[in-house]
C-alpha positions as a printed Julia matrix, in Angstrom:
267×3 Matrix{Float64}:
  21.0    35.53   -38.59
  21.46   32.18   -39.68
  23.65   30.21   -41.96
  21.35   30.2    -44.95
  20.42   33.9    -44.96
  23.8    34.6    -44.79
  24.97   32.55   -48.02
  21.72   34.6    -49.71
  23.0    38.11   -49.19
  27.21   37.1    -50.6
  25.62   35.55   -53.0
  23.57   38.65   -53.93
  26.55   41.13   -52.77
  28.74   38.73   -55.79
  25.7    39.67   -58.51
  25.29   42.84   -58.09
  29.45   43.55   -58.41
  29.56   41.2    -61.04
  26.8    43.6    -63.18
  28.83   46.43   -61.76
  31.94   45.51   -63.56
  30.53   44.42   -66.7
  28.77   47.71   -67.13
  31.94   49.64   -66.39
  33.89   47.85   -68.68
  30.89   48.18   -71.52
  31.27   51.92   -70.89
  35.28   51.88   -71.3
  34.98   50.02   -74.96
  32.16   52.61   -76.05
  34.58   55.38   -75.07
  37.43   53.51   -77.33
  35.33   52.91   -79.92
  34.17   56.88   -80.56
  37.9    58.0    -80.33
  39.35   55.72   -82.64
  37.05   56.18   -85.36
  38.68   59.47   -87.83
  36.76   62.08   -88.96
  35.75   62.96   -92.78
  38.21   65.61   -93.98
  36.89   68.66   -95.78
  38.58   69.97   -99.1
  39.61   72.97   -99.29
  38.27   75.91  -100.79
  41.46   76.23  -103.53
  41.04   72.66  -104.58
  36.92   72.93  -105.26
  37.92   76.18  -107.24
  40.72   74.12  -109.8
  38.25   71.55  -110.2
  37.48   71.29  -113.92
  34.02   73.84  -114.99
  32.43   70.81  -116.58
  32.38   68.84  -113.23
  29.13   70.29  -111.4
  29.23   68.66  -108.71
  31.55   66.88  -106.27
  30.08   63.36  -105.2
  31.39   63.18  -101.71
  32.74   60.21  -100.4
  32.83   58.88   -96.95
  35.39   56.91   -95.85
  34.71   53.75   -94.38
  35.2    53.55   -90.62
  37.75   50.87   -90.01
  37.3    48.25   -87.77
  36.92   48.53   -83.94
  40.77   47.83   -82.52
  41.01   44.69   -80.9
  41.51   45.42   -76.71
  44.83   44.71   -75.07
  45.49   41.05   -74.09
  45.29   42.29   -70.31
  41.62   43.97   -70.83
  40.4    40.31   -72.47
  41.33   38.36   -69.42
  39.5    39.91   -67.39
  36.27   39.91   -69.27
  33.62   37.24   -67.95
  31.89   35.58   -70.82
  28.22   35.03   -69.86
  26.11   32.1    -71.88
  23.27   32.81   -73.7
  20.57   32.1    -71.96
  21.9    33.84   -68.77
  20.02   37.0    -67.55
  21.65   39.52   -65.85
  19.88   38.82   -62.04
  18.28   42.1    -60.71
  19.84   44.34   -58.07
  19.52   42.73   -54.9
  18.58   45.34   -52.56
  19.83   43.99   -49.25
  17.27   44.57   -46.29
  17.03   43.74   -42.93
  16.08   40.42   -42.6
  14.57   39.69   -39.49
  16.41   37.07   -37.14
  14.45   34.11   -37.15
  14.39   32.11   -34.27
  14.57   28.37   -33.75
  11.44   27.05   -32.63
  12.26   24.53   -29.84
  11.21   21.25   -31.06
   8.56   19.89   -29.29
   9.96   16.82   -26.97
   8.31   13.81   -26.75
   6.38   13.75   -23.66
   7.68   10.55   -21.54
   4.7     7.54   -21.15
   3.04    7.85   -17.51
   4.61    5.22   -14.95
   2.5     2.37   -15.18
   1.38    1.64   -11.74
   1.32   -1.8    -10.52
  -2.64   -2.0     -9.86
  -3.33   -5.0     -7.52
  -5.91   -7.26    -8.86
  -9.23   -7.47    -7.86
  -9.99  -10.22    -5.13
 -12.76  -12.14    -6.66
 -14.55  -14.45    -3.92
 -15.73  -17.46    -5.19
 -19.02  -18.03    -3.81
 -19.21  -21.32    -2.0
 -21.81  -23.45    -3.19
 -24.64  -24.34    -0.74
 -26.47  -27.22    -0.74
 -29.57  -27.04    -2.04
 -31.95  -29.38     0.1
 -34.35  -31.77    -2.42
 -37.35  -30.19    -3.01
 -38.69  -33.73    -1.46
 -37.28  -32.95     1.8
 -39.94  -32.24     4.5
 -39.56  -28.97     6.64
 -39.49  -29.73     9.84
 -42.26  -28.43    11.92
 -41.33  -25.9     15.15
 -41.29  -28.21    18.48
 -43.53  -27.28    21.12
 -47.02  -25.14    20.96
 -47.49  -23.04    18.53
 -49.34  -19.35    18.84
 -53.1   -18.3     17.43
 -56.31  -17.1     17.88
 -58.74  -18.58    19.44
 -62.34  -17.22    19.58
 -60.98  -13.85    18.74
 -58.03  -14.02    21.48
 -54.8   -13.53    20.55
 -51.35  -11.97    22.41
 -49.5    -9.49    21.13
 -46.81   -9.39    23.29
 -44.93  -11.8     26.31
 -41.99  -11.27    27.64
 -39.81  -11.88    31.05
 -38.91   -9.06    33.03
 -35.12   -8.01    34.24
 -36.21   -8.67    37.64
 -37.06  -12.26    37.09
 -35.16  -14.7     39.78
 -34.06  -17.97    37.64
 -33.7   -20.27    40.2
 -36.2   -22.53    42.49
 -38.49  -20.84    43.9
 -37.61  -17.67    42.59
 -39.95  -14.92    41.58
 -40.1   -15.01    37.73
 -41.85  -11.85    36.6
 -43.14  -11.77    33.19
 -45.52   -9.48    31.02
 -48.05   -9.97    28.8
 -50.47   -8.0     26.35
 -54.03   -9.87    25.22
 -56.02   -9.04    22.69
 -59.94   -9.61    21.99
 -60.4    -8.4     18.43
 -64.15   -9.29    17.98
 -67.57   -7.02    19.23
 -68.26   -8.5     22.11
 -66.64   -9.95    25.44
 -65.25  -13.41    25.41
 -65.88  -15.89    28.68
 -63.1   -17.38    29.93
 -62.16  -19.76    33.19
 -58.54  -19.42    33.32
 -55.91  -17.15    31.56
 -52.15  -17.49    32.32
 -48.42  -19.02    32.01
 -47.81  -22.92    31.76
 -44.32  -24.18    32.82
 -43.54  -27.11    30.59
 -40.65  -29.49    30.96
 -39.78  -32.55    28.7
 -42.2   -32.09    26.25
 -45.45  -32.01    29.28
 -47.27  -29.35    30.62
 -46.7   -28.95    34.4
 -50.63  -28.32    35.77
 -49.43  -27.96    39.27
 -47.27  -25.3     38.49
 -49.89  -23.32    36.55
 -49.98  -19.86    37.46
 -53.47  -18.42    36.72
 -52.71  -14.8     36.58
 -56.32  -13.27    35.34
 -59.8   -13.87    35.87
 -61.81  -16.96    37.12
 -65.29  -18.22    37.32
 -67.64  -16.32    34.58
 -65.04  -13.62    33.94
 -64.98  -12.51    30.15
 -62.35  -10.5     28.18
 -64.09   -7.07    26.51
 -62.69   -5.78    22.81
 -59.95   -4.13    22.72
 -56.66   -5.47    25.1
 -55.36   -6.01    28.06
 -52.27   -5.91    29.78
 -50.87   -7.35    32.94
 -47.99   -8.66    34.65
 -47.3   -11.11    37.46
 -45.02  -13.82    38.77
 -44.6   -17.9     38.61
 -42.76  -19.76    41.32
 -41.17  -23.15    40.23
 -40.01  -25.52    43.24
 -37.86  -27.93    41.18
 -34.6   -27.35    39.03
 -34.24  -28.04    35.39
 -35.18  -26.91    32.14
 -38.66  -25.35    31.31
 -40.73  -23.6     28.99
 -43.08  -20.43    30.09
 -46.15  -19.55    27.4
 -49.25  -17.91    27.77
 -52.07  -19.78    27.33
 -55.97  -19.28    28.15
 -58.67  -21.75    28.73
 -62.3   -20.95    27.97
 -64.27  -23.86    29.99
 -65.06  -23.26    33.81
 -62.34  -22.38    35.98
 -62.66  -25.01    38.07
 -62.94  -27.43    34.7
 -59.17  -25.51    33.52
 -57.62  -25.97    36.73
 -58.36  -29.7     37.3
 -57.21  -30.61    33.84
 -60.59  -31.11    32.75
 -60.72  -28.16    30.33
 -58.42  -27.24    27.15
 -55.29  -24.79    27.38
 -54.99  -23.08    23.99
 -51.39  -20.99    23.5
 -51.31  -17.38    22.84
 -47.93  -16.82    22.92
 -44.36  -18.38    21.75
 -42.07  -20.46    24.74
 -39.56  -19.02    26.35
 -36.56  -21.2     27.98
 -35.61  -20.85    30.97
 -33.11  -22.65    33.2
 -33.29  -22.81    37.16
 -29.88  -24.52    38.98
């Protein structure tokens, strides 16, 4: 029970005694004010009888009740003189008042710990120059690849067995393809070592066909070997010729590429 429930039931407990006394002490002055008040004495039978014959009848007369004795000093102390306007309060009935309990006060929940975040790295992109639009590309160096008459390679490559050095067996590999109806006449189809920018005839090595041989649709593959007998730095492509074989091979005829370089090195 807490402090303020407590200071309602004395205060109610001081009410209800103070209504207590004040009707016990109304009761006590009723209960003075009946006894002191005297009764009206009858006359007596002798005197009606020597009133006078002429008299008929005997107006009675009450005597007047005196006036209420005034209490003790003692009882008017200890009256309590209420004002006007105040109204007896009502009996307090005291019941059980439930305890009430303190609510715990919600605490203030603490802030989450900020947590140092590192900043994102931003990377600057470097600027790159731009070349003018003026600026010429420059063109691939050597021969480049195509079709010829419907001729074309799909695929050239050195083998793992190739021997880089002079007079070494350099395998290589090669797919040719004839994309047109009908067979193509050639005179010499193979791979032509170049080296400082000139095509080494000697050196050719003619790896299919010769005199009036022609290429049917469809492809073919082969693969063979080219032996160079002087060190340096070379070039190996693919390259048919369509004239007469022996018109190709003594540099009278026209080498067309088929195929992209491929550097090679021999100590």
């Amino acid at each position: 029970m807490d402090k303020r429930t407590t200071n309602i039931l004395l205060v109610g407990i001081a009410l209800l005694a103070m209504v207590l006394l004040m009707s016990g002490m109304w009761l006590v002055f009723q209960g003075m004010s009946a006894s002191a008040e005297p009764s009206a004495s009858q006359p007596a039978p002798t005197a009606v009888a020597n009133l006078p014959a002429a008299t008929t009848a005997v107006q009675e007369t009450l005597p007047t009740a005196p006036a209420p004795t005034a209490l003790a000093p003692t009882t008017q102390s200890t009256l309590v003189a209420l004002p006007p306007s105040a109204t007896p309060p009502p009996t307090v009935t005291p019941t059980e008042t439930p305890v009430v309990t303190d609510t715990p006060v919600p605490t203030d929940t603490p802030p989450p710990t900020a947590t140092n975040v590192p900043p994102p790295v931003v990377i600057v992109p470097t600027n790159t120059p731009v070349p003018p639009a003026n600026t010429p590309v420059p063109t691939p160096s050597g021969p480049q690849p195509g079709t010829v008459n419907g001729v074309s390679a799909s695929h050239f490559a050195l083998q793992n067995r190739a021997q880089l050095w002079v007079n070494g067996d350099i395998w290589f590999e090669f797919t040719v393809n004839n994309s047109g109806n009908n067979s193509v006449p050639y005179g010499a189809l193979g791979v032509m070592p170049r080296r400082n920018g000139a095509d080494m005839l000697p050196w050719f090595q003619r790896s299919w066909g010769g005199n009036d041989d022609a290429l049917n649709p469809g492809n073919l593959s082969w693969d063979d070997r080219i032996r160079i007998p002087e060190a340096g730095s070379y070039t190996l492509r693919l390259v048919i010729c369509f004239e007469a074989g022996a018109t190709c091979m003594s540099g009278g005829g026209t080498f067309h590429t088929l195929s992209q370089e491929i550097a090679v090195t021999l100590p």
